Amino acid sequence: MVGRLGSMRLADDDPRPKAVQIADILRGAINDKREGYQPGNRLPTRKQLSEEFGVASQTVQNGLEILRAEGLIFSAGNRGVFVSAEGSRNENIRDEIIEMRSQIARLTERVTVLEEGSRVSDS
């Protein structure tokens, strides 16, 4: 069974969106490998988390999307949301860096072509 987050509650005086606070709390539980939040463990359902945090299910979903983008969690269809293995987190980051470099190279080529075209029309 997945461990509960205990006394971790959203701060009413925190100016950050509640989804960001939820992501921070869950990230801390995952990084600290608290009971139930180790690699391979299934997270509580959105409904359970929304009840735990006292927020709408969509707010929880937005928090989970932040963690998914960071590679900390992954969805497995109808089976639920799971904590990623540490190695896969690094692979996700590496893949994102490779993709960003590729995009930068393509954009650099486009800028060069546009600049050359601008120089030709100025002549």
PDB file of C-alpha atoms in Angstrom:
ATOM      1  CA  MET A   1       0.000   0.000   0.000  1.00  0.00           C
ATOM      2  CA  VAL A   2       1.225   3.461  -0.808  1.00  0.00           C
ATOM      3  CA  GLY A   3       2.281   5.547   2.178  1.00  0.00           C
ATOM      4  CA  ARG A   4       0.285   8.633   3.019  1.00  0.00           C
ATOM      5  CA  LEU A   5       1.874  12.041   2.985  1.00  0.00           C
ATOM      6  CA  GLY A   6       1.059  12.568   6.644  1.00  0.00           C
ATOM      7  CA  SER A   7       1.256  16.142   7.816  1.00  0.00           C
ATOM      8  CA  MET A   8       2.159  17.546   4.421  1.00  0.00           C
ATOM      9  CA  ARG A   9      -0.536  20.083   3.670  1.00  0.00           C
ATOM     10  CA  LEU A  10      -0.907  22.911   1.215  1.00  0.00           C
ATOM     11  CA  ALA A  11      -0.092  26.309   2.677  1.00  0.00           C
ATOM     12  CA  ASP A  12      -2.906  28.831   2.345  1.00  0.00           C
ATOM     13  CA  ASP A  13      -0.396  31.689   2.518  1.00  0.00           C
ATOM     14  CA  ASP A  14       1.826  30.230  -0.239  1.00  0.00           C
ATOM     15  CA  PRO A  15       1.478  32.404  -3.357  1.00  0.00           C
ATOM     16  CA  ARG A  16       2.379  29.507  -5.668  1.00  0.00           C
ATOM     17  CA  PRO A  17      -0.439  27.653  -7.441  1.00  0.00           C
ATOM     18  CA  LYS A  18      -1.739  24.644  -5.521  1.00  0.00           C
ATOM     19  CA  ALA A  19      -0.664  22.308  -8.353  1.00  0.00           C
ATOM     20  CA  VAL A  20       2.942  23.496  -7.914  1.00  0.00           C
ATOM     21  CA  GLN A  21       2.720  22.939  -4.153  1.00  0.00           C
ATOM     22  CA  ILE A  22       1.367  19.420  -4.740  1.00  0.00           C
ATOM     23  CA  ALA A  23       4.188  18.679  -7.194  1.00  0.00           C
ATOM     24  CA  ASP A  24       6.738  19.920  -4.632  1.00  0.00           C
ATOM     25  CA  ILE A  25       5.296  17.743  -1.853  1.00  0.00           C
ATOM     26  CA  LEU A  26       5.182  14.634  -4.056  1.00  0.00           C
ATOM     27  CA  ARG A  27       8.661  15.389  -5.465  1.00  0.00           C
ATOM     28  CA  GLY A  28       9.983  15.541  -1.901  1.00  0.00           C
ATOM     29  CA  ALA A  29       8.358  12.200  -1.049  1.00  0.00           C
ATOM     30  CA  ILE A  30       9.826  10.635  -4.200  1.00  0.00           C
ATOM     31  CA  ASN A  31      13.306  12.117  -3.752  1.00  0.00           C
ATOM     32  CA  ASP A  32      13.362  11.093  -0.073  1.00  0.00           C
ATOM     33  CA  LYS A  33      12.083   7.623  -1.081  1.00  0.00           C
ATOM     34  CA  ARG A  34       9.447   7.774   1.636  1.00  0.00           C
ATOM     35  CA  GLU A  35       7.409   4.634   2.202  1.00  0.00           C
ATOM     36  CA  GLY A  36       5.277   4.030  -0.862  1.00  0.00           C
ATOM     37  CA  TYR A  37       7.166   6.533  -3.014  1.00  0.00           C
ATOM     38  CA  GLN A  38      10.120   4.424  -4.121  1.00  0.00           C
ATOM     39  CA  PRO A  39      10.818   3.661  -7.799  1.00  0.00           C
ATOM     40  CA  GLY A  40       8.174   1.315  -9.185  1.00  0.00           C
ATOM     41  CA  ASN A  41       5.539   2.116  -6.541  1.00  0.00           C
ATOM     42  CA  ARG A  42       2.077   3.152  -7.660  1.00  0.00           C
ATOM     43  CA  LEU A  43       0.985   6.581  -6.477  1.00  0.00           C
ATOM     44  CA  PRO A  44      -2.378   7.094  -4.815  1.00  0.00           C
ATOM     45  CA  THR A  45      -5.184   7.783  -7.266  1.00  0.00           C
ATOM     46  CA  ARG A  46      -6.051  11.344  -8.263  1.00  0.00           C
ATOM     47  CA  LYS A  47      -9.206  10.995  -6.170  1.00  0.00           C
ATOM     48  CA  GLN A  48      -7.210   9.913  -3.117  1.00  0.00           C
ATOM     49  CA  LEU A  49      -4.713  12.737  -3.585  1.00  0.00           C
ATOM     50  CA  SER A  50      -7.455  15.307  -4.135  1.00  0.00           C
ATOM     51  CA  GLU A  51      -9.082  14.200  -0.881  1.00  0.00           C
ATOM     52  CA  GLU A  52      -5.732  14.234   0.928  1.00  0.00           C
ATOM     53  CA  PHE A  53      -4.896  17.754  -0.262  1.00  0.00           C
ATOM     54  CA  GLY A  54      -8.460  19.079  -0.217  1.00  0.00           C
ATOM     55  CA  VAL A  55      -8.371  20.241  -3.836  1.00  0.00           C
ATOM     56  CA  ALA A  56     -10.097  19.412  -7.111  1.00  0.00           C
ATOM     57  CA  SER A  57      -8.990  16.369  -9.061  1.00  0.00           C
ATOM     58  CA  GLN A  58      -7.847  18.619 -11.931  1.00  0.00           C
ATOM     59  CA  THR A  59      -5.491  20.473  -9.572  1.00  0.00           C
ATOM     60  CA  VAL A  60      -3.898  17.147  -8.639  1.00  0.00           C
ATOM     61  CA  GLN A  61      -3.683  16.224 -12.328  1.00  0.00           C
ATOM     62  CA  ASN A  62      -1.864  19.498 -13.040  1.00  0.00           C
ATOM     63  CA  GLY A  63       0.620  18.728 -10.261  1.00  0.00           C
ATOM     64  CA  LEU A  64       1.175  15.230 -11.634  1.00  0.00           C
ATOM     65  CA  GLU A  65       1.806  16.671 -15.109  1.00  0.00           C
ATOM     66  CA  ILE A  66       4.671  18.717 -13.666  1.00  0.00           C
ATOM     67  CA  LEU A  67       6.252  15.562 -12.230  1.00  0.00           C
ATOM     68  CA  ARG A  68       5.613  13.636 -15.448  1.00  0.00           C
ATOM     69  CA  ALA A  69       7.405  16.348 -17.438  1.00  0.00           C
ATOM     70  CA  GLU A  70      10.355  16.029 -15.041  1.00  0.00           C
ATOM     71  CA  GLY A  71      10.443  12.263 -15.590  1.00  0.00           C
ATOM     72  CA  LEU A  72       9.714  11.480 -11.935  1.00  0.00           C
ATOM     73  CA  ILE A  73       6.498   9.588 -12.670  1.00  0.00           C
ATOM     74  CA  PHE A  74       4.885   7.778 -15.585  1.00  0.00           C
ATOM     75  CA  SER A  75       1.389   6.565 -16.417  1.00  0.00           C
ATOM     76  CA  ALA A  76       0.722   2.925 -17.172  1.00  0.00           C
ATOM     77  CA  GLY A  77      -2.687   3.080 -18.801  1.00  0.00           C
ATOM     78  CA  ASN A  78      -5.483   2.016 -16.494  1.00  0.00           C
ATOM     79  CA  ARG A  79      -3.019   0.571 -13.990  1.00  0.00           C
ATOM     80  CA  GLY A  80      -2.187   3.974 -12.541  1.00  0.00           C
ATOM     81  CA  VAL A  81       0.686   6.383 -12.098  1.00  0.00           C
ATOM     82  CA  PHE A  82       4.044   5.048 -10.938  1.00  0.00           C
ATOM     83  CA  VAL A  83       7.324   6.432  -9.625  1.00  0.00           C
ATOM     84  CA  SER A  84       9.968   6.208 -12.345  1.00  0.00           C
ATOM     85  CA  ALA A  85      13.211   4.347 -11.840  1.00  0.00           C
ATOM     86  CA  GLU A  86      16.091   6.751 -11.256  1.00  0.00           C
ATOM     87  CA  GLY A  87      17.877   5.585 -14.404  1.00  0.00           C
ATOM     88  CA  SER A  88      14.871   6.364 -16.564  1.00  0.00           C
ATOM     89  CA  ARG A  89      14.732   9.885 -15.119  1.00  0.00           C
ATOM     90  CA  ASN A  90      18.271  10.490 -16.320  1.00  0.00           C
ATOM     91  CA  GLU A  91      17.442   8.948 -19.700  1.00  0.00           C
ATOM     92  CA  ASN A  92      14.420  11.259 -20.018  1.00  0.00           C
ATOM     93  CA  ILE A  93      16.563  14.291 -19.276  1.00  0.00           C
ATOM     94  CA  ARG A  94      19.273  13.110 -21.670  1.00  0.00           C
ATOM     95  CA  ASP A  95      16.706  12.527 -24.426  1.00  0.00           C
ATOM     96  CA  GLU A  96      15.227  15.978 -23.849  1.00  0.00           C
ATOM     97  CA  ILE A  97      18.676  17.595 -24.075  1.00  0.00           C
ATOM     98  CA  ILE A  98      19.420  15.748 -27.325  1.00  0.00           C
ATOM     99  CA  GLU A  99      16.067  16.854 -28.761  1.00  0.00           C
ATOM    100  CA  MET A 100      16.653  20.463 -27.678  1.00  0.00           C
ATOM    101  CA  ARG A 101      20.095  20.484 -29.290  1.00  0.00           C
ATOM    102  CA  SER A 102      18.568  19.165 -32.495  1.00  0.00           C
ATOM    103  CA  GLN A 103      15.896  21.863 -32.427  1.00  0.00           C
ATOM    104  CA  ILE A 104      18.527  24.553 -31.809  1.00  0.00           C
ATOM    105  CA  ALA A 105      20.567  23.287 -34.770  1.00  0.00           C
ATOM    106  CA  ARG A 106      17.486  23.406 -37.041  1.00  0.00           C
ATOM    107  CA  LEU A 107      16.605  26.904 -35.844  1.00  0.00           C
ATOM    108  CA  THR A 108      20.191  28.074 -36.372  1.00  0.00           C
ATOM    109  CA  GLU A 109      20.051  26.796 -39.958  1.00  0.00           C
ATOM    110  CA  ARG A 110      16.773  28.633 -40.554  1.00  0.00           C
ATOM    111  CA  VAL A 111      18.174  31.884 -39.150  1.00  0.00           C
ATOM    112  CA  THR A 112      21.235  31.565 -41.394  1.00  0.00           C
ATOM    113  CA  VAL A 113      19.063  31.034 -44.468  1.00  0.00           C
ATOM    114  CA  LEU A 114      16.865  34.013 -43.543  1.00  0.00           C
ATOM    115  CA  GLU A 115      19.866  36.240 -42.898  1.00  0.00           C
ATOM    116  CA  GLU A 116      21.450  35.268 -46.225  1.00  0.00           C
ATOM    117  CA  GLY A 117      18.168  35.948 -48.021  1.00  0.00           C
ATOM    118  CA  SER A 118      17.929  39.328 -46.340  1.00  0.00           C
ATOM    119  CA  ARG A 119      21.465  40.242 -47.441  1.00  0.00           C
ATOM    120  CA  VAL A 120      20.722  39.256 -51.044  1.00  0.00           C
ATOM    121  CA  SER A 121      17.557  41.382 -51.188  1.00  0.00           C
ATOM    122  CA  ASP A 122      19.381  44.357 -49.637  1.00  0.00           C
ATOM    123  CA  SER A 123      21.973  44.327 -52.450  1.00  0.00           C
TER     124      SER A 123
END
